[in-house]
Amino acid sequence: MTDNRFSSLSVDAEDTSTGNLSRKLEKMKRMQERNPTVERAGKIQELERIVNPPKPTQSKKKNNKKKSKKILEKEEEKQRIYHERMVEKEKKRLKKEEEKRKREQEYEEYKREQEEKEREHSERREKREENRKKRKRVEEIKEEFKDLPEDIIEFLCNPPDKKKYKKLSLIYHPDKGGNAEYFKIINNHNNP
């Protein structure tokens, strides 16, 4: 006698055929037709459920598709709204930056204008001061040398000039018949 390791397993006498469930189901149905039993009918129903599971109805699939489509549409709408908000935020940020740059430029222009006005004002003030000093100096010279001829007074009122000096030295040089006192004054002004 051979030793069968699987002898302890219970084997159904009818179920010695194939491992293919659909073929097994067909065989059991044929056997049930020939020799009907309650036990075999239960096994057939069980195998039927395994081999041919009940298909979901079309309406459920459509509903699931509709639900998933609605969910996708909601997600897309959320994404669109989020994107629009981010675009708006970015536009606002860029607008604020542009306004800030404009204000800074305007401020820089204002500062330049103020500096230019201040410089012009100080230049005018300096010119007025210089003209005032010059007039005062001319008056002092005229007061001091009121007895001198007009051309000498004019020469003394302005900064030294070689052309005028030569002209006056030809007129007032003592060797040319001029006054020695006048020539000294002219010479002192030309060579301080």
Coordinates of C-alpha atoms in Angstrom, one line a residue:
M1 CA 0.0 0.0 0.0
T2 CA 1.3 3.4 -0.9
D3 CA 1.4 6.1 1.6
N4 CA -0.7 9.0 0.4
R5 CA 0.0 12.2 2.2
F6 CA -3.3 13.7 1.2
S7 CA -5.5 10.9 2.3
S8 CA -6.7 12.8 5.4
L9 CA -8.3 15.5 3.2
S10 CA -11.9 15.0 2.5
V11 CA -12.5 14.7 -1.2
D12 CA -15.9 15.0 -2.7
A13 CA -16.5 12.0 -5.0
E14 CA -18.2 14.2 -7.5
D15 CA -15.4 16.8 -7.5
T16 CA -12.5 15.0 -8.9
S17 CA -12.3 16.8 -12.2
T18 CA -10.7 20.1 -13.1
G19 CA -9.4 23.1 -11.3
N20 CA -11.2 25.4 -13.8
L21 CA -14.2 26.8 -11.9
S22 CA -16.3 27.5 -14.9
R23 CA -15.8 23.9 -16.3
K24 CA -16.5 22.6 -12.8
L25 CA -19.7 24.6 -12.6
E26 CA -20.9 23.2 -16.0
K27 CA -20.1 19.6 -14.9
M28 CA -22.0 20.1 -11.6
K29 CA -25.0 21.5 -13.5
R30 CA -25.1 18.4 -15.7
M31 CA -24.8 16.1 -12.7
Q32 CA -27.7 18.1 -11.0
E33 CA -29.9 17.6 -14.0
R34 CA -29.3 13.8 -13.9
N35 CA -29.3 13.3 -10.1
P36 CA -30.6 16.4 -8.2
T37 CA -29.5 17.0 -4.6
V38 CA -30.0 19.9 -2.2
E39 CA -26.3 19.9 -1.2
R40 CA -25.2 20.1 -4.8
A41 CA -27.7 22.9 -5.6
G42 CA -26.1 25.0 -2.8
K43 CA -22.6 24.3 -4.2
I44 CA -23.8 25.3 -7.7
Q45 CA -25.2 28.6 -6.4
E46 CA -22.0 29.3 -4.5
L47 CA -19.9 28.6 -7.6
E48 CA -22.3 30.6 -9.8
R49 CA -21.7 33.7 -7.5
I50 CA -17.9 33.1 -7.7
V51 CA -17.7 32.5 -11.5
N52 CA -20.4 35.0 -12.5
P53 CA -20.4 37.8 -9.9
P54 CA -23.4 40.1 -10.1
K55 CA -22.7 43.1 -12.3
P56 CA -23.5 46.5 -11.0
T57 CA -26.4 48.2 -12.7
Q58 CA -25.7 50.8 -15.3
S59 CA -27.4 53.6 -13.3
K60 CA -24.9 53.1 -10.5
K61 CA -22.0 53.4 -12.9
K62 CA -23.5 56.5 -14.4
N63 CA -24.1 58.0 -11.0
N64 CA -20.5 57.2 -10.0
K65 CA -19.3 58.7 -13.2
K66 CA -21.5 61.7 -12.6
K67 CA -20.3 62.0 -9.1
S68 CA -16.7 61.7 -10.1
K69 CA -17.2 64.2 -12.9
K70 CA -18.9 66.6 -10.4
I71 CA -16.0 66.1 -8.0
L72 CA -13.5 66.8 -10.8
E73 CA -15.5 69.9 -11.8
K74 CA -15.5 71.1 -8.2
E75 CA -11.8 70.6 -7.9
E76 CA -11.2 72.3 -11.3
E77 CA -13.3 75.2 -10.1
K78 CA -11.4 75.4 -6.8
Q79 CA -8.1 75.4 -8.8
R80 CA -9.4 78.1 -11.1
I81 CA -10.6 80.3 -8.3
Y82 CA -7.3 79.8 -6.5
H83 CA -5.3 80.6 -9.6
E84 CA -7.5 83.8 -10.2
R85 CA -6.9 84.9 -6.6
M86 CA -3.1 84.3 -6.9
V87 CA -3.1 86.3 -10.2
E88 CA -5.0 89.1 -8.5
K89 CA -2.7 89.1 -5.6
E90 CA 0.3 89.3 -7.9
K91 CA -1.3 92.1 -9.9
K92 CA -1.9 94.0 -6.7
R93 CA 1.6 93.5 -5.5
L94 CA 3.1 94.6 -8.8
K95 CA 0.8 97.7 -8.8
K96 CA 1.9 98.6 -5.3
E97 CA 5.6 98.2 -6.3
E98 CA 5.0 100.4 -9.4
E99 CA 3.3 103.0 -7.2
K100 CA 6.1 102.9 -4.8
R101 CA 8.7 103.4 -7.6
K102 CA 6.6 106.3 -8.9
R103 CA 6.5 107.9 -5.5
E104 CA 10.3 107.4 -5.1
Q105 CA 10.9 108.9 -8.5
E106 CA 8.7 111.8 -7.8
Y107 CA 10.4 112.3 -4.5
E108 CA 13.9 112.2 -6.2
E109 CA 12.7 114.7 -8.8
Y110 CA 11.3 116.9 -6.0
K111 CA 14.6 116.8 -4.1
R112 CA 16.6 117.6 -7.3
E113 CA 14.3 120.5 -8.0
Q114 CA 14.7 121.8 -4.4
E115 CA 18.5 121.4 -4.6
E116 CA 18.5 123.3 -7.9
K117 CA 16.3 126.1 -6.5
E118 CA 18.5 126.3 -3.5
R119 CA 21.7 126.4 -5.6
E120 CA 20.2 129.1 -7.9
H121 CA 19.0 131.0 -4.8
S122 CA 22.5 130.8 -3.2
E123 CA 24.1 131.9 -6.5
R124 CA 21.8 134.9 -6.8
R125 CA 22.5 135.7 -3.2
E126 CA 26.3 135.5 -3.8
K127 CA 26.0 137.7 -6.9
R128 CA 24.0 140.3 -5.0
E129 CA 26.5 140.2 -2.2
E130 CA 29.4 140.5 -4.7
N131 CA 27.6 143.4 -6.5
R132 CA 26.9 145.1 -3.2
K133 CA 30.6 144.7 -2.2
K134 CA 31.7 146.0 -5.6
R135 CA 29.4 149.0 -5.3
K136 CA 30.6 149.7 -1.8
R137 CA 34.3 149.4 -3.0
V138 CA 33.6 151.7 -6.0
E139 CA 32.0 154.3 -3.7
E140 CA 34.9 154.0 -1.3
I141 CA 37.4 154.5 -4.1
K142 CA 35.4 157.4 -5.5
E143 CA 35.2 159.0 -2.1
E144 CA 38.9 158.4 -1.5
F145 CA 40.1 159.6 -4.9
K146 CA 37.4 162.1 -5.8
D147 CA 40.1 164.5 -7.1
L148 CA 41.4 162.0 -9.7
P149 CA 40.4 162.0 -13.3
E150 CA 37.4 159.8 -14.3
D151 CA 39.4 157.3 -16.3
I152 CA 41.8 156.6 -13.4
I153 CA 38.8 156.1 -11.0
E154 CA 37.2 153.7 -13.5
F155 CA 40.5 151.7 -13.7
L156 CA 40.7 151.6 -9.9
C157 CA 37.1 150.3 -9.6
N158 CA 37.8 147.3 -11.8
P159 CA 40.3 144.5 -11.4
P160 CA 43.7 145.2 -13.0
D161 CA 43.8 145.1 -16.8
K162 CA 47.0 145.3 -18.9
K163 CA 45.4 147.1 -21.8
K164 CA 44.0 149.9 -19.6
Y165 CA 47.2 150.1 -17.7
K166 CA 49.3 150.6 -20.8
K167 CA 46.8 153.2 -22.1
L168 CA 46.8 155.1 -18.8
S169 CA 50.6 154.8 -18.4
L170 CA 51.1 156.5 -21.8
I171 CA 48.9 159.3 -20.6
Y172 CA 50.1 159.7 -17.0
H173 CA 53.7 158.5 -17.0
P174 CA 56.0 161.3 -15.8
D175 CA 58.4 160.9 -18.7
K176 CA 55.4 161.4 -21.1
G177 CA 54.4 164.6 -19.4
G178 CA 52.0 163.1 -16.9
N179 CA 51.5 163.4 -13.2
A180 CA 53.8 161.3 -11.0
E181 CA 51.2 161.0 -8.2
Y182 CA 48.6 159.7 -10.6
F183 CA 51.0 157.2 -12.1
K184 CA 51.9 155.9 -8.6
I185 CA 48.2 155.2 -7.9
I186 CA 47.8 153.4 -11.3
N187 CA 51.0 151.4 -10.7
N188 CA 50.0 150.4 -7.2
H189 CA 46.6 149.2 -8.4
N190 CA 48.2 147.1 -11.3
N191 CA 50.9 145.6 -9.0
P192 CA 49.3 144.9 -5.6

